[in-house]
PDB file of C-alpha atoms in Angstrom:
ATOM      1  CA  UNK A 298      49.438 120.484 102.253  1.00 47.00           C
ATOM      2  CA  UNK A 299      51.605 121.195 105.251  1.00 41.00           C
ATOM      3  CA  UNK A 300      55.401 120.864 105.245  1.00 34.00           C
ATOM      4  CA  UNK A 301      55.126 118.170 107.939  1.00 42.00           C
ATOM      5  CA  UNK A 302      52.749 116.142 105.797  1.00 43.00           C
ATOM      6  CA  UNK A 303      54.958 116.458 102.718  1.00 38.00           C
ATOM      7  CA  UNK A 304      58.024 115.270 104.657  1.00 35.00           C
ATOM      8  CA  UNK A 305      56.127 112.297 106.042  1.00 42.00           C
ATOM      9  CA  UNK A 306      54.666 111.317 102.693  1.00 43.00           C
ATOM     10  CA  UNK A 307      58.002 111.578 100.910  1.00 35.00           C
ATOM     11  CA  UNK A 308      59.611 109.313 103.524  1.00 38.00           C
ATOM     12  CA  UNK A 309      56.811 106.790 103.177  1.00 42.00           C
ATOM     13  CA  UNK A 310      57.067 106.986  99.382  1.00 38.00           C
ATOM     14  CA  UNK A 311      60.743 106.068  99.511  1.00 31.00           C
ATOM     15  CA  UNK A 312      59.943 103.164 101.834  1.00 36.00           C
ATOM     16  CA  UNK A 313      57.141 101.973  99.571  1.00 37.00           C
ATOM     17  CA  UNK A 314      59.538 101.787  96.637  1.00 33.00           C
ATOM     18  CA  UNK A 315      61.354  98.969  98.424  1.00 31.00           C
ATOM     19  CA  UNK A 316      58.248  96.867  99.019  1.00 30.00           C
ATOM     20  CA  UNK A 317      57.235  93.808  97.022  1.00 30.00           C
ATOM     21  CA  UNK A 318      54.490  91.226  97.423  1.00 33.00           C
ATOM     22  CA  UNK A 319      50.733  90.880  97.088  1.00 33.00           C
ATOM     23  CA  UNK A 320      47.547  90.912  99.152  1.00 35.00           C
ATOM     24  CA  UNK A 321      45.633  87.936 100.489  1.00 35.00           C
ATOM     25  CA  UNK A 322      41.966  87.408  99.650  1.00 38.00           C
ATOM     26  CA  UNK A 323      40.929  85.688 102.887  1.00 39.00           C
ATOM     27  CA  UNK A 324      37.327  86.629 103.783  1.00 43.00           C
ATOM     28  CA  UNK A 325      35.035  86.498 106.776  1.00 43.00           C
ATOM     29  CA  UNK A 326      31.283  85.925 106.772  1.00 38.00           C
ATOM     30  CA  UNK A 327      29.239  88.784 105.313  1.00 43.00           C
ATOM     31  CA  UNK A 328      26.530  88.779 107.979  1.00 44.00           C
ATOM     32  CA  UNK A 329      26.328  92.029 109.940  1.00 49.00           C
ATOM     33  CA  UNK A 330      27.662  91.673 113.475  1.00 51.00           C
ATOM     34  CA  UNK A 331      27.580  93.794 116.648  1.00 51.00           C
ATOM     35  CA  UNK A 332      30.057  96.651 116.647  1.00 54.00           C
ATOM     36  CA  UNK A 333      33.266  95.025 117.844  1.00 53.00           C
ATOM     37  CA  UNK A 334      36.432  95.093 115.754  1.00 60.00           C
ATOM     38  CA  UNK A 335      38.226  91.929 114.701  1.00 57.00           C
ATOM     39  CA  UNK A 336      41.915  91.474 115.440  1.00 55.00           C
ATOM     40  CA  UNK A 337      43.572  92.651 118.634  1.00 50.00           C
ATOM     41  CA  UNK A 338      41.040  94.056 121.129  1.00 51.00           C
ATOM     42  CA  UNK A 339      41.303  97.603 122.383  1.00 48.00           C
ATOM     43  CA  UNK A 340      42.709  97.484 125.918  1.00 53.00           C
ATOM     44  CA  UNK A 341      40.866 100.601 127.101  1.00 80.00           C
ATOM     45  CA  UNK A 342      38.380 103.247 126.068  1.00 87.00           C
ATOM     46  CA  UNK A 343      39.667 106.492 124.571  1.00 92.00           C
ATOM     47  CA  UNK A 344      38.598 109.751 126.192  1.00 92.00           C
ATOM     48  CA  UNK A 345      36.523 111.805 123.766  1.00 92.00           C
ATOM     49  CA  UNK A 346      37.620 115.326 122.837  1.00 91.00           C
ATOM     50  CA  UNK A 347      35.324 116.861 120.238  1.00 92.00           C
ATOM     51  CA  UNK A 348      34.484 115.678 116.743  1.00 96.00           C
ATOM     52  CA  UNK A 349      35.995 115.908 113.274  1.00 97.00           C
ATOM     53  CA  UNK A 350      34.286 116.259 109.920  1.00 97.00           C
ATOM     54  CA  UNK A 351      32.244 119.413 110.376  1.00 96.00           C
ATOM     55  CA  UNK A 352      33.099 123.010 109.495  1.00 95.00           C
ATOM     56  CA  UNK A 353      35.955 124.344 111.619  1.00 94.00           C
ATOM     57  CA  UNK A 354      36.979 120.881 112.860  1.00 96.00           C
ATOM     58  CA  UNK A 355      40.286 120.710 110.957  1.00 95.00           C
ATOM     59  CA  UNK A 356      38.921 118.436 108.214  1.00 97.00           C
ATOM     60  CA  UNK A 357      35.573 118.963 106.479  1.00 96.00           C
ATOM     61  CA  UNK A 358      34.300 115.509 105.511  1.00 97.00           C
ATOM     62  CA  UNK A 359      31.079 113.810 104.362  1.00 96.00           C
ATOM     63  CA  UNK A 360      31.111 112.011 107.730  1.00 97.00           C
ATOM     64  CA  UNK A 361      31.686 113.061 111.315  1.00 97.00           C
ATOM     65  CA  UNK A 362      33.111 111.038 114.201  1.00 97.00           C
ATOM     66  CA  UNK A 363      34.476 111.536 117.701  1.00 97.00           C
ATOM     67  CA  UNK A 364      38.133 112.382 118.272  1.00 97.00           C
ATOM     68  CA  UNK A 365      40.258 110.861 121.010  1.00 97.00           C
ATOM     69  CA  UNK A 366      41.805 113.327 123.441  1.00 96.00           C
ATOM     70  CA  UNK A 367      44.863 115.177 122.072  1.00 96.00           C
ATOM     71  CA  UNK A 368      44.616 113.689 118.552  1.00 97.00           C
ATOM     72  CA  UNK A 369      44.985 116.540 116.054  1.00 97.00           C
ATOM     73  CA  UNK A 370      43.213 116.573 112.662  1.00 97.00           C
ATOM     74  CA  UNK A 371      44.638 118.353 109.634  1.00 97.00           C
ATOM     75  CA  UNK A 372      43.266 118.473 106.098  1.00 97.00           C
ATOM     76  CA  UNK A 373      45.441 117.122 103.288  1.00 94.00           C
ATOM     77  CA  UNK A 374      45.265 119.487 100.362  1.00 86.00           C
ATOM     78  CA  UNK A 375      44.956 117.986  96.873  1.00 79.00           C
ATOM     79  CA  UNK A 376      48.012 117.929  94.621  1.00 71.00           C
ATOM     80  CA  UNK A 377      48.593 117.151  90.949  1.00 69.00           C
ATOM     81  CA  UNK A 378      47.444 113.516  90.566  1.00 69.00           C
ATOM     82  CA  UNK A 379      50.100 112.928  87.900  1.00 70.00           C
ATOM     83  CA  UNK A 380      52.958 113.899  90.233  1.00 71.00           C
ATOM     84  CA  UNK A 381      54.947 111.344  92.238  1.00 69.00           C
ATOM     85  CA  UNK A 382      53.494 112.669  95.473  1.00 65.00           C
ATOM     86  CA  UNK A 383      50.010 112.713  93.974  1.00 62.00           C
ATOM     87  CA  UNK A 384      50.257 108.993  93.331  1.00 66.00           C
ATOM     88  CA  UNK A 385      51.065 108.375  96.985  1.00 78.00           C
ATOM     89  CA  UNK A 386      47.967 110.314  98.042  1.00 91.00           C
ATOM     90  CA  UNK A 387      45.779 107.811  96.193  1.00 93.00           C
ATOM     91  CA  UNK A 388      45.297 104.226  97.345  1.00 93.00           C
ATOM     92  CA  UNK A 389      43.074 102.151  95.124  1.00 93.00           C
ATOM     93  CA  UNK A 390      39.697 103.900  94.683  1.00 94.00           C
ATOM     94  CA  UNK A 391      40.197 106.614  97.332  1.00 96.00           C
ATOM     95  CA  UNK A 392      42.292 109.754  97.924  1.00 95.00           C
ATOM     96  CA  UNK A 393      43.804 110.923 101.208  1.00 96.00           C
ATOM     97  CA  UNK A 394      41.863 113.924 102.558  1.00 97.00           C
ATOM     98  CA  UNK A 395      42.627 114.083 106.295  1.00 98.00           C
ATOM     99  CA  UNK A 396      45.337 113.040 108.754  1.00 97.00           C
ATOM    100  CA  UNK A 397      44.650 112.835 112.487  1.00 98.00           C
ATOM    101  CA  UNK A 398      48.004 112.895 114.255  1.00 97.00           C
ATOM    102  CA  UNK A 399      48.523 110.763 117.363  1.00 96.00           C
ATOM    103  CA  UNK A 400      51.874 112.300 118.371  1.00 96.00           C
ATOM    104  CA  UNK A 401      50.318 114.928 120.704  1.00 96.00           C
ATOM    105  CA  UNK A 402      48.689 111.986 122.519  1.00 96.00           C
ATOM    106  CA  UNK A 403      52.045 110.211 122.886  1.00 95.00           C
ATOM    107  CA  UNK A 404      51.811 107.738 119.976  1.00 94.00           C
ATOM    108  CA  UNK A 405      53.519 107.416 116.596  1.00 92.00           C
ATOM    109  CA  UNK A 406      50.844 107.078 113.943  1.00 93.00           C
ATOM    110  CA  UNK A 407      47.781 108.533 112.303  1.00 95.00           C
ATOM    111  CA  UNK A 408      44.143 107.935 111.688  1.00 97.00           C
ATOM    112  CA  UNK A 409      43.902 108.684 107.969  1.00 97.00           C
ATOM    113  CA  UNK A 410      40.654 109.470 106.188  1.00 98.00           C
ATOM    114  CA  UNK A 411      40.350 108.643 102.493  1.00 97.00           C
ATOM    115  CA  UNK A 412      37.496 109.576 100.173  1.00 96.00           C
ATOM    116  CA  UNK A 413      36.409 108.256  96.783  1.00 95.00           C
ATOM    117  CA  UNK A 414      34.227 109.593  94.025  1.00 89.00           C
ATOM    118  CA  UNK A 415      30.478 109.013  93.956  1.00 83.00           C
ATOM    119  CA  UNK A 416      29.217 105.747  92.556  1.00 80.00           C
ATOM    120  CA  UNK A 417      27.569 102.459  93.401  1.00 81.00           C
ATOM    121  CA  UNK A 418      30.608 100.609  94.785  1.00 88.00           C
ATOM    122  CA  UNK A 419      29.876  98.927  98.109  1.00 94.00           C
ATOM    123  CA  UNK A 420      32.038  99.627 101.186  1.00 95.00           C
ATOM    124  CA  UNK A 421      33.326  96.057 100.877  1.00 96.00           C
ATOM    125  CA  UNK A 422      34.394  96.601  97.243  1.00 96.00           C
ATOM    126  CA  UNK A 423      36.072  99.888  98.172  1.00 97.00           C
ATOM    127  CA  UNK A 424      38.031  98.208 100.972  1.00 97.00           C
ATOM    128  CA  UNK A 425      39.051  95.380  98.648  1.00 96.00           C
ATOM    129  CA  UNK A 426      40.488  97.921  96.223  1.00 96.00           C
ATOM    130  CA  UNK A 427      42.163  99.802  99.083  1.00 96.00           C
ATOM    131  CA  UNK A 428      43.900  96.688 100.447  1.00 95.00           C
ATOM    132  CA  UNK A 429      44.826  95.385  97.003  1.00 94.00           C
ATOM    133  CA  UNK A 430      46.672  98.654  96.326  1.00 92.00           C
ATOM    134  CA  UNK A 431      48.882  98.182  99.410  1.00 87.00           C
ATOM    135  CA  UNK A 432      51.675  95.673  98.889  1.00 81.00           C
ATOM    136  CA  UNK A 433      52.880  93.059 101.384  1.00 83.00           C
ATOM    137  CA  UNK A 434      49.502  92.365 102.980  1.00 87.00           C
ATOM    138  CA  UNK A 435      48.177  89.055 104.269  1.00 91.00           C
ATOM    139  CA  UNK A 436      45.595  87.573 106.671  1.00 93.00           C
ATOM    140  CA  UNK A 437      42.917  89.873 105.251  1.00 94.00           C
ATOM    141  CA  UNK A 438      39.518  89.611 106.945  1.00 97.00           C
ATOM    142  CA  UNK A 439      36.362  91.609 106.162  1.00 97.00           C
ATOM    143  CA  UNK A 440      33.474  92.034 108.595  1.00 97.00           C
ATOM    144  CA  UNK A 441      30.210  93.944 108.393  1.00 96.00           C
ATOM    145  CA  UNK A 442      29.441  95.823 111.601  1.00 94.00           C
ATOM    146  CA  UNK A 443      26.610  97.995 112.862  1.00 89.00           C
ATOM    147  CA  UNK A 444      26.884 100.669 115.532  1.00 81.00           C
ATOM    148  CA  UNK A 445      23.547 102.256 116.280  1.00 76.00           C
ATOM    149  CA  UNK A 446      21.932 102.994 112.916  1.00 79.00           C
ATOM    150  CA  UNK A 447      25.232 103.175 110.988  1.00 88.00           C
ATOM    151  CA  UNK A 448      26.452 100.123 109.076  1.00 91.00           C
ATOM    152  CA  UNK A 449      30.142  99.922 108.141  1.00 96.00           C
ATOM    153  CA  UNK A 450      32.445  97.299 106.696  1.00 97.00           C
ATOM    154  CA  UNK A 451      35.760  96.715 108.447  1.00 97.00           C
ATOM    155  CA  UNK A 452      38.944  95.058 107.255  1.00 97.00           C
ATOM    156  CA  UNK A 453      41.837  93.824 109.352  1.00 95.00           C
ATOM    157  CA  UNK A 454      45.075  92.683 107.770  1.00 94.00           C
ATOM    158  CA  UNK A 455      48.760  92.190 108.405  1.00 92.00           C
ATOM    159  CA  UNK A 456      51.257  94.505 106.729  1.00 86.00           C
ATOM    160  CA  UNK A 457      54.916  93.544 106.339  1.00 83.00           C
ATOM    161  CA  UNK A 458      57.783  95.867 105.486  1.00 75.00           C
ATOM    162  CA  UNK A 459      61.529  95.223 105.275  1.00 71.00           C
ATOM    163  CA  UNK A 460      61.939  98.388 107.349  1.00 69.00           C
ATOM    164  CA  UNK A 461      60.058  96.864 110.318  1.00 66.00           C
ATOM    165  CA  UNK A 462      61.146  94.221 112.816  1.00 70.00           C
ATOM    166  CA  UNK A 463      58.006  92.207 112.153  1.00 72.00           C
ATOM    167  CA  UNK A 464      54.460  92.310 110.740  1.00 81.00           C
ATOM    168  CA  UNK A 465      52.067  95.070 111.763  1.00 84.00           C
ATOM    169  CA  UNK A 466      48.359  94.636 112.390  1.00 91.00           C
ATOM    170  CA  UNK A 467      46.184  97.130 110.497  1.00 94.00           C
ATOM    171  CA  UNK A 468      42.533  98.180 110.774  1.00 97.00           C
ATOM    172  CA  UNK A 469      40.294 100.186 108.445  1.00 97.00           C
ATOM    173  CA  UNK A 470      36.574 100.682 108.007  1.00 98.00           C
ATOM    174  CA  UNK A 471      34.509 102.035 105.130  1.00 97.00           C
ATOM    175  CA  UNK A 472      31.017 103.404 104.643  1.00 96.00           C
ATOM    176  CA  UNK A 473      29.004 104.870 101.800  1.00 95.00           C
ATOM    177  CA  UNK A 474      27.988 108.540 101.676  1.00 95.00           C
ATOM    178  CA  UNK A 475      26.168 110.666  99.067  1.00 94.00           C
ATOM    179  CA  UNK A 476      29.545 112.299  98.306  1.00 94.00           C
ATOM    180  CA  UNK A 477      31.378 109.022  97.748  1.00 95.00           C
ATOM    181  CA  UNK A 478      32.825 106.245  99.901  1.00 96.00           C
ATOM    182  CA  UNK A 479      34.924 107.058 102.963  1.00 97.00           C
ATOM    183  CA  UNK A 480      37.687 104.885 104.420  1.00 98.00           C
ATOM    184  CA  UNK A 481      39.145 105.497 107.898  1.00 98.00           C
ATOM    185  CA  UNK A 482      42.487 103.703 108.324  1.00 98.00           C
ATOM    186  CA  UNK A 483      44.760 103.112 111.325  1.00 97.00           C
ATOM    187  CA  UNK A 484      48.383 102.078 110.780  1.00 85.00           C
ATOM    188  CA  UNK A 485      51.197 102.746 113.226  1.00 86.00           C
ATOM    189  CA  UNK A 486      54.921 102.248 113.665  1.00 84.00           C
ATOM    190  CA  UNK A 487      54.476  98.592 114.668  1.00 86.00           C
ATOM    191  CA  UNK A 488      51.821  96.266 116.091  1.00 87.00           C
ATOM    192  CA  UNK A 489      52.421  97.398 119.688  1.00 90.00           C
ATOM    193  CA  UNK A 490      51.929 101.019 118.686  1.00 92.00           C
ATOM    194  CA  UNK A 491      48.908 100.051 116.605  1.00 93.00           C
ATOM    195  CA  UNK A 492      47.284  98.271 119.544  1.00 94.00           C
ATOM    196  CA  UNK A 493      47.940 101.262 121.800  1.00 95.00           C
ATOM    197  CA  UNK A 494      46.070 103.459 119.303  1.00 97.00           C
ATOM    198  CA  UNK A 495      43.134 101.084 118.776  1.00 96.00           C
ATOM    199  CA  UNK A 496      40.920 102.830 121.379  1.00 97.00           C
ATOM    200  CA  UNK A 497      41.016 106.011 119.266  1.00 97.00           C
ATOM    201  CA  UNK A 498      40.121 104.007 116.164  1.00 97.00           C
ATOM    202  CA  UNK A 499      37.287 102.237 118.008  1.00 96.00           C
ATOM    203  CA  UNK A 500      35.956 105.596 119.194  1.00 96.00           C
ATOM    204  CA  UNK A 501      35.899 106.834 115.597  1.00 97.00           C
ATOM    205  CA  UNK A 502      34.234 103.708 114.232  1.00 96.00           C
ATOM    206  CA  UNK A 503      31.564 103.495 116.935  1.00 94.00           C
ATOM    207  CA  UNK A 504      30.617 107.175 116.586  1.00 95.00           C
ATOM    208  CA  UNK A 505      30.852 107.636 112.805  1.00 96.00           C
ATOM    209  CA  UNK A 506      27.792 109.016 111.048  1.00 95.00           C
ATOM    210  CA  UNK A 507      27.076 110.393 107.607  1.00 94.00           C
ATOM    211  CA  UNK A 508      26.765 114.169 107.353  1.00 81.00           C
TER     212      UNK A 508
END
């Protein structure tokens, strides 16, 4: 794990210690829909600059997807799961394996890729566990989407923190792979920053494929 990642995770860990609350269970219909995210629409299309997931791409993953221009991927190395930091690297049924930094593209935030162990859990169940493990969430909506031949389940929700001026919109999508479920999550400093980064998230979701 890089020094930058450790500093960022430790700061977030201290912030998380101050959070209280619980997640909402609001649901959307389960019918598969065309590939358009719920929540705030992306204002523009992100320029593509390579892919991530394959050998030599910065993060080797069981999926690949397109990267937005100037976003930089970096693998998150595993740590002792019993350590304080190790606990932060796990959210519900998945572990953090890759961070794609938006700062070189002029934004404050990350696309984070999380991976779980093999099993029969559906993408919806994995996302439910992922959201449940994050405190101070509400307005949770799940939607099944299909882009090309790839089906994914997406969740949008609102995250509130006493360290922020207001609530922040959040997006994540999940899909099943032979090596375990994968969750791709977009946060951000605030909702404005999140919405500015949505084109990069949409590019990832629309291009994701197993293998």
